[in-house]
PDB file of C-alpha atoms in Angstrom:
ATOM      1  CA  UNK A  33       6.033 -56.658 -59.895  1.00 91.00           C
ATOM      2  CA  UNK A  34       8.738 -55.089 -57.604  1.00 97.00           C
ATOM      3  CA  UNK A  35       8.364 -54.617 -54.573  1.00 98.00           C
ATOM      4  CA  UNK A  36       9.775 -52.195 -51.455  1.00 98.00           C
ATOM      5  CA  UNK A  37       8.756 -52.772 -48.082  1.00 98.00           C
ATOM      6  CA  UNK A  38      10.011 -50.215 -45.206  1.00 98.00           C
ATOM      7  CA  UNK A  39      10.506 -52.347 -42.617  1.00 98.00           C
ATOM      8  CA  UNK A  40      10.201 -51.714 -38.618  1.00 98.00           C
ATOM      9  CA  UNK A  41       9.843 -48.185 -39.459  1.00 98.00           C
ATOM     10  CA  UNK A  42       9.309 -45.867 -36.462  1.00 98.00           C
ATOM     11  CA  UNK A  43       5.999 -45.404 -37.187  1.00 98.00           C
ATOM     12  CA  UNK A  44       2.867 -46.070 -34.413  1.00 98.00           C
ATOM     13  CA  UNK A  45       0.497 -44.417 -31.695  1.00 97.00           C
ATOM     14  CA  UNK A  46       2.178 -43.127 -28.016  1.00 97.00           C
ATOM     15  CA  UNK A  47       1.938 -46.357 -26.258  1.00 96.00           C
ATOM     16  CA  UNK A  48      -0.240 -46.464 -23.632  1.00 95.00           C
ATOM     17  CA  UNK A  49       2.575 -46.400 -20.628  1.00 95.00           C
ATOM     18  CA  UNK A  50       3.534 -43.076 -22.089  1.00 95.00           C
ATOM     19  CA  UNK A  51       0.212 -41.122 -22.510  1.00 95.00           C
ATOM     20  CA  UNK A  52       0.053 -39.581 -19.142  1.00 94.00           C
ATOM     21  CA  UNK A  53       3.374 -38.451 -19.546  1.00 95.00           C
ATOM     22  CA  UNK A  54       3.635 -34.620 -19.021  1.00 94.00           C
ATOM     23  CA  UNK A  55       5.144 -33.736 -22.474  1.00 93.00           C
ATOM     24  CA  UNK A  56       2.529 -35.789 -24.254  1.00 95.00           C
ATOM     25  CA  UNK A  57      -0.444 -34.326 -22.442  1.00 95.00           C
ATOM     26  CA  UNK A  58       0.663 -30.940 -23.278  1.00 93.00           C
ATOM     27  CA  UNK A  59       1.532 -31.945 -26.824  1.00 93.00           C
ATOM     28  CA  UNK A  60      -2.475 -32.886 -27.086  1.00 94.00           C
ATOM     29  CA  UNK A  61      -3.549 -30.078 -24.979  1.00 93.00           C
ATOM     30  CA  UNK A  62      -2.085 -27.304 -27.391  1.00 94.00           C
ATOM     31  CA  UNK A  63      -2.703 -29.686 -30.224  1.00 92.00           C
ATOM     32  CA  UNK A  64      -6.626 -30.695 -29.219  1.00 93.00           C
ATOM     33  CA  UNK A  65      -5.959 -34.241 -29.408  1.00 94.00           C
ATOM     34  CA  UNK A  66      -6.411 -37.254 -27.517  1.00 94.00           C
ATOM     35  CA  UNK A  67      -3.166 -38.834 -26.067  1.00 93.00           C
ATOM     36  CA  UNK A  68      -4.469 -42.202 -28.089  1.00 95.00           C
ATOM     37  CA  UNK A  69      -4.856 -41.017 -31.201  1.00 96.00           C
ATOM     38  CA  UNK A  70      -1.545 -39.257 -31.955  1.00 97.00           C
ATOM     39  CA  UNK A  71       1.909 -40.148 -33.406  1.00 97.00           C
ATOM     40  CA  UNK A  72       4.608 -41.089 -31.183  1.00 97.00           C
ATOM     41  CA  UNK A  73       7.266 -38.091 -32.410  1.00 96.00           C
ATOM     42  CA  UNK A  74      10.459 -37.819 -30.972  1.00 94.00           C
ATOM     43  CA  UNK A  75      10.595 -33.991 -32.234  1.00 93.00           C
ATOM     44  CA  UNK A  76       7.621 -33.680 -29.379  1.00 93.00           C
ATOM     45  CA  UNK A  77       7.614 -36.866 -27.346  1.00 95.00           C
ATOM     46  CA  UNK A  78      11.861 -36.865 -26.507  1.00 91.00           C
ATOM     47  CA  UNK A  79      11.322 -36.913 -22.758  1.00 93.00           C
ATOM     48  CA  UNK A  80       8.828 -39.725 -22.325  1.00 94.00           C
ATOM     49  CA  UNK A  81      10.277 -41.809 -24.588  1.00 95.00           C
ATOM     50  CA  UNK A  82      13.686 -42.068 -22.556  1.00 94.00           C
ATOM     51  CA  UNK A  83      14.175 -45.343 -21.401  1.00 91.00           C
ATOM     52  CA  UNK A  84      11.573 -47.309 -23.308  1.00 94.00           C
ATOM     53  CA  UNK A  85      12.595 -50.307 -25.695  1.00 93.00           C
ATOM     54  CA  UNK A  86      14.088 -49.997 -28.967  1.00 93.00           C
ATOM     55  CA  UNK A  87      14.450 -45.930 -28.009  1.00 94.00           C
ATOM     56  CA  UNK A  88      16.774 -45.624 -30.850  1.00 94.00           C
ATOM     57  CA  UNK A  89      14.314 -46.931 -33.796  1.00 96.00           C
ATOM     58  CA  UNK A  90      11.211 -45.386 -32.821  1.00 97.00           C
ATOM     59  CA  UNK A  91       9.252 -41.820 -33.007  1.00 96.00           C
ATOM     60  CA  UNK A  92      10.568 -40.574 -36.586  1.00 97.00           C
ATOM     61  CA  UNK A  93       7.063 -40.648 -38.543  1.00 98.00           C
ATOM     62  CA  UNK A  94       9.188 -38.268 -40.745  1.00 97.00           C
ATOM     63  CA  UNK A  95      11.535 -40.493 -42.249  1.00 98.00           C
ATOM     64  CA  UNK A  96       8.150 -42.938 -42.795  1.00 98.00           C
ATOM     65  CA  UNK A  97       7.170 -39.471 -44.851  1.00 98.00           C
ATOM     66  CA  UNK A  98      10.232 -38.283 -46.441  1.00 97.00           C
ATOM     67  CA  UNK A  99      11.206 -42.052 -48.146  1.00 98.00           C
ATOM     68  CA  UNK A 100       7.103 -42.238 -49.364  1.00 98.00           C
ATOM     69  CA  UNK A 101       7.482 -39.102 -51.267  1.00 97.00           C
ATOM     70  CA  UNK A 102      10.554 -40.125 -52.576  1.00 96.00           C
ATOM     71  CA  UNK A 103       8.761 -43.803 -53.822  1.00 97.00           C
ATOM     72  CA  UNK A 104       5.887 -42.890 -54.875  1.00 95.00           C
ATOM     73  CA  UNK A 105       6.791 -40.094 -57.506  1.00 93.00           C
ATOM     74  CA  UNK A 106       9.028 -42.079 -59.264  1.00 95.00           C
ATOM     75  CA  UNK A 107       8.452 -43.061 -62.616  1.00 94.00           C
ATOM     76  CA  UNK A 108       8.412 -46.905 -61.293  1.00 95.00           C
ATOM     77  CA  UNK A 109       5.967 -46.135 -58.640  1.00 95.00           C
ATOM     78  CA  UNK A 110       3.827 -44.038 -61.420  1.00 93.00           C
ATOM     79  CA  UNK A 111       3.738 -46.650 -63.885  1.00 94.00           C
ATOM     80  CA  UNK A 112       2.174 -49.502 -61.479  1.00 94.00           C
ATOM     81  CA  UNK A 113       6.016 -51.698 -61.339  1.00 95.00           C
ATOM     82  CA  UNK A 114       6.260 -51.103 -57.727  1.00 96.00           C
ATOM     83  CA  UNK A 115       4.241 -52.104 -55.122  1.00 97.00           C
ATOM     84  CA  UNK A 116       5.418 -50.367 -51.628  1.00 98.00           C
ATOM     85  CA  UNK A 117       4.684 -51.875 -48.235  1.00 98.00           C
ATOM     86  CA  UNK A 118       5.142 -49.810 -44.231  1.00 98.00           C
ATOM     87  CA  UNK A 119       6.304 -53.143 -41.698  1.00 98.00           C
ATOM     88  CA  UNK A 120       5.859 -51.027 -38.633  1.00 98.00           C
ATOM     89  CA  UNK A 121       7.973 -52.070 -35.428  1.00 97.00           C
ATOM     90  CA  UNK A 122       5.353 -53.338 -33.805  1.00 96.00           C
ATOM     91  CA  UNK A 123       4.184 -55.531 -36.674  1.00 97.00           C
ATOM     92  CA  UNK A 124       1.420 -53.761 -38.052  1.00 98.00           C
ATOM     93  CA  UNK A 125       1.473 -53.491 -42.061  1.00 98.00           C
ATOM     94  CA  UNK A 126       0.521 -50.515 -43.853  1.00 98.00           C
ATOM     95  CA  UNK A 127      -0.502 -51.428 -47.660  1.00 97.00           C
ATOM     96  CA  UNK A 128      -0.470 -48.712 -49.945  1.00 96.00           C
ATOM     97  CA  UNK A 129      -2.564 -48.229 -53.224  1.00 94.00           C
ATOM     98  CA  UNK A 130      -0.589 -47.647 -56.425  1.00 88.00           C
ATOM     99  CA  UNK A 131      -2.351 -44.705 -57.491  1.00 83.00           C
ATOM    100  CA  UNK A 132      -2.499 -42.933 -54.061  1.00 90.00           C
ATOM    101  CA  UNK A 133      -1.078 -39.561 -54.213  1.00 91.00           C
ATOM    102  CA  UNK A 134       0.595 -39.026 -50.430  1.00 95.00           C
ATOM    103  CA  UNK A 135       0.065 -35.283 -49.236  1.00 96.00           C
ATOM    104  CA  UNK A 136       3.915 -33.498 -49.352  1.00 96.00           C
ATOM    105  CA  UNK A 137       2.908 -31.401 -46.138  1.00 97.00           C
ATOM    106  CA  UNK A 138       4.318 -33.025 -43.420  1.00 96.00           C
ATOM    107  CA  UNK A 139       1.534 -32.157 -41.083  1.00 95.00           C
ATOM    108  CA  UNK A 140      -1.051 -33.579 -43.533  1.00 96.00           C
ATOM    109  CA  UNK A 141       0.237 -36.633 -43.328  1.00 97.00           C
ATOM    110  CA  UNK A 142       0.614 -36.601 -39.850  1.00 97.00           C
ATOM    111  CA  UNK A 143      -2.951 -36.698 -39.419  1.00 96.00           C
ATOM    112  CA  UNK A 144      -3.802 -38.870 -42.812  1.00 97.00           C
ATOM    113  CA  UNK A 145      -1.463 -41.639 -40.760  1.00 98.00           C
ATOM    114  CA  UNK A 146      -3.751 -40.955 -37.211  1.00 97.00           C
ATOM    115  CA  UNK A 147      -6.701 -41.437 -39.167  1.00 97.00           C
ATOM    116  CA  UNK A 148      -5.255 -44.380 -40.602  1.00 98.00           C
ATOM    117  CA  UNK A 149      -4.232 -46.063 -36.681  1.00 97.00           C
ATOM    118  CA  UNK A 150      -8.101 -45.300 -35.930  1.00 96.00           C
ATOM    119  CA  UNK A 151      -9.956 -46.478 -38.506  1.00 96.00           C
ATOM    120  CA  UNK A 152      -7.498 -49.189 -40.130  1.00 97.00           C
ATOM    121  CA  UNK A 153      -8.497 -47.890 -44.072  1.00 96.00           C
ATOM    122  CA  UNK A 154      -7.746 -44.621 -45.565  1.00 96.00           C
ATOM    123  CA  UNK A 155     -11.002 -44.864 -48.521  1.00 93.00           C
ATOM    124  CA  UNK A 156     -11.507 -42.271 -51.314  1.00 89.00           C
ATOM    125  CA  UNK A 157     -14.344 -42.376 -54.595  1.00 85.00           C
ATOM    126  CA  UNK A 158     -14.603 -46.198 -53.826  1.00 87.00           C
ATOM    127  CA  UNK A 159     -10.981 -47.140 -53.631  1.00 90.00           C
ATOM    128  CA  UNK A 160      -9.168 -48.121 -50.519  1.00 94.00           C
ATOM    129  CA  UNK A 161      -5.874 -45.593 -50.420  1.00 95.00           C
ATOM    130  CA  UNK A 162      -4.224 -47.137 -47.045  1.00 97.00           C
ATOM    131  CA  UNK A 163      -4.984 -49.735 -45.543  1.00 97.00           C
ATOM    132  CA  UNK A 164      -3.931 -51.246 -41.757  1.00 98.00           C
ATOM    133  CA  UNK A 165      -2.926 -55.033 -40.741  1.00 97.00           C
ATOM    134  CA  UNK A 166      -1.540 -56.406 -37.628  1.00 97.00           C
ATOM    135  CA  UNK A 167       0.972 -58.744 -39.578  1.00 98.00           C
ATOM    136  CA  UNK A 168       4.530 -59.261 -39.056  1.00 98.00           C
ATOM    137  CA  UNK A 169       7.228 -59.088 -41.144  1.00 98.00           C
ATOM    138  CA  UNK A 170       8.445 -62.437 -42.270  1.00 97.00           C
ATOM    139  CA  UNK A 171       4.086 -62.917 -43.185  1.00 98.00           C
ATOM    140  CA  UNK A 172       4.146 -59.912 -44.993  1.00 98.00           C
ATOM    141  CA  UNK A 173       6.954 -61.645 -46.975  1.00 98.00           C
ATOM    142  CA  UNK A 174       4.801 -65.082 -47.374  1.00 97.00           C
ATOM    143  CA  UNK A 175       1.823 -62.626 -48.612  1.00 97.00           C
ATOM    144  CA  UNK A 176       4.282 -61.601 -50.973  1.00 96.00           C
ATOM    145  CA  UNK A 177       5.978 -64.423 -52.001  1.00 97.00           C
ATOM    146  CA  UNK A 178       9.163 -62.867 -53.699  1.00 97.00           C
ATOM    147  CA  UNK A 179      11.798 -64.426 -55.932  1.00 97.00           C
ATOM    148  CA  UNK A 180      14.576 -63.059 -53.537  1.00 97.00           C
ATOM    149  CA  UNK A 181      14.993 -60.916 -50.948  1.00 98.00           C
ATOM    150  CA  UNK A 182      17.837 -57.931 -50.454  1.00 98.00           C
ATOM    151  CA  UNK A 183      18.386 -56.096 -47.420  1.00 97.00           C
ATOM    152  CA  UNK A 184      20.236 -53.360 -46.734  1.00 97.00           C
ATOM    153  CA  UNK A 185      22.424 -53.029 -43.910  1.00 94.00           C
ATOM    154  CA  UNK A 186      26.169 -51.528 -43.164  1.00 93.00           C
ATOM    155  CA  UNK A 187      26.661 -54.433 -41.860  1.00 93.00           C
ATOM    156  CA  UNK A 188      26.038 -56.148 -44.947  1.00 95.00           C
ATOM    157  CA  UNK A 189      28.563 -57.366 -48.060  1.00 95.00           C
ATOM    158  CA  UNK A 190      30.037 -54.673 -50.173  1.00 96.00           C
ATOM    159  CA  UNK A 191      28.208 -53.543 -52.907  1.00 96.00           C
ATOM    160  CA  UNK A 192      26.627 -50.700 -55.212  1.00 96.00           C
ATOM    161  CA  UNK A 193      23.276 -49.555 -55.898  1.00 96.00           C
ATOM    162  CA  UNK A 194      24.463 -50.202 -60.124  1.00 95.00           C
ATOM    163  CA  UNK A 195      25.176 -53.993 -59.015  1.00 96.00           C
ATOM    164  CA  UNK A 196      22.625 -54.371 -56.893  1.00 96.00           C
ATOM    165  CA  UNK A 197      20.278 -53.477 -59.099  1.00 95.00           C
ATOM    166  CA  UNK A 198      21.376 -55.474 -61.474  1.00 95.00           C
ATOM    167  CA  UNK A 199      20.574 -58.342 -60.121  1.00 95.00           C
ATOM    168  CA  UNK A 200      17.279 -57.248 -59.113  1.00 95.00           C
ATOM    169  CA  UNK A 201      14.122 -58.503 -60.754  1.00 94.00           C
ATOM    170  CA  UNK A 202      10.761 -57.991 -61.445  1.00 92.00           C
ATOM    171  CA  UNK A 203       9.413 -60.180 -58.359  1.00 96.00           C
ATOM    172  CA  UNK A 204      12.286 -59.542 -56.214  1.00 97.00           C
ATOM    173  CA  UNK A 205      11.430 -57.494 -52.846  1.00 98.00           C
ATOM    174  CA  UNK A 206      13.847 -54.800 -51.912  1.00 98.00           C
ATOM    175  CA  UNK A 207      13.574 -53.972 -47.742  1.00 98.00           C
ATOM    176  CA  UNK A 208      14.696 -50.597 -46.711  1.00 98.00           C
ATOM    177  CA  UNK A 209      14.697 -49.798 -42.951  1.00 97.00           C
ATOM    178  CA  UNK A 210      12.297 -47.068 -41.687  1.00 97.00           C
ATOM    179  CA  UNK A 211      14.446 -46.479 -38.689  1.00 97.00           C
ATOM    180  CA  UNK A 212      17.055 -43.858 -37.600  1.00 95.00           C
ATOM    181  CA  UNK A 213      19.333 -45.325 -35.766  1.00 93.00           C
ATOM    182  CA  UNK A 214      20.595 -49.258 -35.226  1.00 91.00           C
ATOM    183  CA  UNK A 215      20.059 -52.313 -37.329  1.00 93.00           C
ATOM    184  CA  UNK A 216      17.257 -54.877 -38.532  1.00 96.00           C
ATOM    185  CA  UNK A 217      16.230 -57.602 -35.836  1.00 96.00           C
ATOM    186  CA  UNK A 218      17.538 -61.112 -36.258  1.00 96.00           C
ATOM    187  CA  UNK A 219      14.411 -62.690 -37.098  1.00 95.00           C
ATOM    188  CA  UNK A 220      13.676 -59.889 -40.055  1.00 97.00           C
ATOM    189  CA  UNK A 221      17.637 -60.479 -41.288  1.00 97.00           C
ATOM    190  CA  UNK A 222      16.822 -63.977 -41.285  1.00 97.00           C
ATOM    191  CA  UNK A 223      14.428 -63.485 -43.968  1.00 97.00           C
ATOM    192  CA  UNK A 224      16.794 -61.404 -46.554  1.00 97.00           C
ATOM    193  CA  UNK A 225      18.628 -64.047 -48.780  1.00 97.00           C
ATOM    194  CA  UNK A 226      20.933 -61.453 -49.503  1.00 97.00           C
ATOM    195  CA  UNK A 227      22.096 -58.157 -47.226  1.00 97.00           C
ATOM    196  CA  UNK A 228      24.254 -55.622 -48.525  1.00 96.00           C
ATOM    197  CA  UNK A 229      26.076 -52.539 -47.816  1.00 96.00           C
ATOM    198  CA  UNK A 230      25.940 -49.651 -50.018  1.00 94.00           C
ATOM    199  CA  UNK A 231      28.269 -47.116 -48.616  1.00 91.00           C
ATOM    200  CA  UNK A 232      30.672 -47.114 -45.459  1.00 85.00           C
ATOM    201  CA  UNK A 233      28.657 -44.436 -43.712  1.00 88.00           C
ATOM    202  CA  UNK A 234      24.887 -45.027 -42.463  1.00 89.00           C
ATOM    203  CA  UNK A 235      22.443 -43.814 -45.224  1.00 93.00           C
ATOM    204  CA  UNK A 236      19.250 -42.319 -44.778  1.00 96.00           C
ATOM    205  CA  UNK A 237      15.802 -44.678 -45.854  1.00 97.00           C
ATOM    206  CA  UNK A 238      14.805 -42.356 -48.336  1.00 97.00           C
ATOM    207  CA  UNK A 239      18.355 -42.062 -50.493  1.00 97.00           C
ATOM    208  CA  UNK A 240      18.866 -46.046 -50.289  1.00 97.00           C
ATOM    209  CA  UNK A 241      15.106 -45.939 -51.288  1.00 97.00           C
ATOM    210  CA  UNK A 242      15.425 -43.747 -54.030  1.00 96.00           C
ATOM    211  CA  UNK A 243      18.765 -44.506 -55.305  1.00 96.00           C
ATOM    212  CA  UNK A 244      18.402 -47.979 -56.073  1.00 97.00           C
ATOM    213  CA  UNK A 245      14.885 -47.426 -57.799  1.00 97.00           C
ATOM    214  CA  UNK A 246      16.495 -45.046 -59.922  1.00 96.00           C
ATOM    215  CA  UNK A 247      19.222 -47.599 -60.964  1.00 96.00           C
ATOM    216  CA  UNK A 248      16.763 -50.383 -61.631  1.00 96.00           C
ATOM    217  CA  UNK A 249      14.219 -47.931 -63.624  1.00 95.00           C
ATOM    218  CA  UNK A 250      17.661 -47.661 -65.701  1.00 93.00           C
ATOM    219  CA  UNK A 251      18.013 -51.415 -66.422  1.00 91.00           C
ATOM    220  CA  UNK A 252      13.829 -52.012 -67.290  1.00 88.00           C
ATOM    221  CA  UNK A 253      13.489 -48.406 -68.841  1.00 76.00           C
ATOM    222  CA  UNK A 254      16.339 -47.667 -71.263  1.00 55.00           C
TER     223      UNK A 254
END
């Protein structure tokens, strides 16, 4: 089976150095939440998150949101081919049933996700929806055990979504990033036995994501 793994996506709690932070105390205040138990969002969380490591690649639950819609109403995703993996940046793993069906409200999902971060299992009529592991990614990829690896990366080799997949198959893992900004870290490229580049210009997760299923479900479908 295929499968797509967004890797160190910008998804995970407010760190504890930031929780006292004026912006996120009023976030929880108006919000009723505790400062422990909420998303790190840059929409809410810009100011205390100034400064802190890997600024550029963190607090964008959305784009986690956005490229899961995308995956998992695709006819691959809908006919159990595609298994999808979250590789958070702070090495947690987020595995996701193939039947789940992922709320489209944003807001909804923000708190499905909190939940999630809490209790480590997301659990509905006996089936386990989402589930939580502290794993990083190149044992996610050993869990796995794919055929071959393709990144995706501007700084990558030329290529197209037709040719890439192409020469994707069945037990081949596809790794999208679920970042904004910036590139993979060296010890996740060194796990890709291929990287490519699929357009001059930066793409967002959810169109390489999308685009390239589409153009597989072409080659297994027609």
């Amino acid at each position: 089976m295929l499968t797509l793994i967004l890797a160190e996506s910008a998804l995970e709690i407010v760190p504890k150095e930031l929780q006292n932070h004026a912006s996120v105390t009023s976030y929880c205040k108006r919000n009723k939440k505790n400062p422990s138990d909420i998303l790190l969002d840059n929409s809410w969380h810009f100011s205390a998150m100034k400064g802190i490591k890997n600024e550029i690649k963190r607090g964008r639950p959305d784009i986690i949101h956005l490229t899961l819609l995308a995956i998992c109403n695709t006819p691959l995703y809908r006919k159990k081919k595609l298994t999808v993996f979250v590789h958070t940046i702070n090495d947690q793993v987020i595995s996701i049933s193939d039947d789940i069906r992922l709320p489209k409200s944003y807001h909804r999902f923000q708190g499905l996700i909190e939940k999630l971060f809490k209790q480590n299992k997301i659990e509905a009529d006996n089936t386990t929806l989402l589930e939580l592991h502290d794993m990083t990614f190149e044992e996610l990829l050993a869990k796995i055990k794919p055929s071959k690896t393709f990144g995706f990366s501007t700084t990558g080799s030329k290529s197209t979504f037709q040719d890439v997949a192409q020469a994707i198959t069945e037990d081949s893992c596809i790794v999208v990033g679920g970042f904004q900004k910036g590139h993979f870290n060296e010890k996740t490229l060194n796990q890709f036995n291929e990287l490519k580049s699929l357009h001059s210009d930066s793409l967002e997760a959810h169109i390489v994501a999308s685009r390239i299923l589409y153009e597989y479900e072409k080659t297994i479908f027609i």
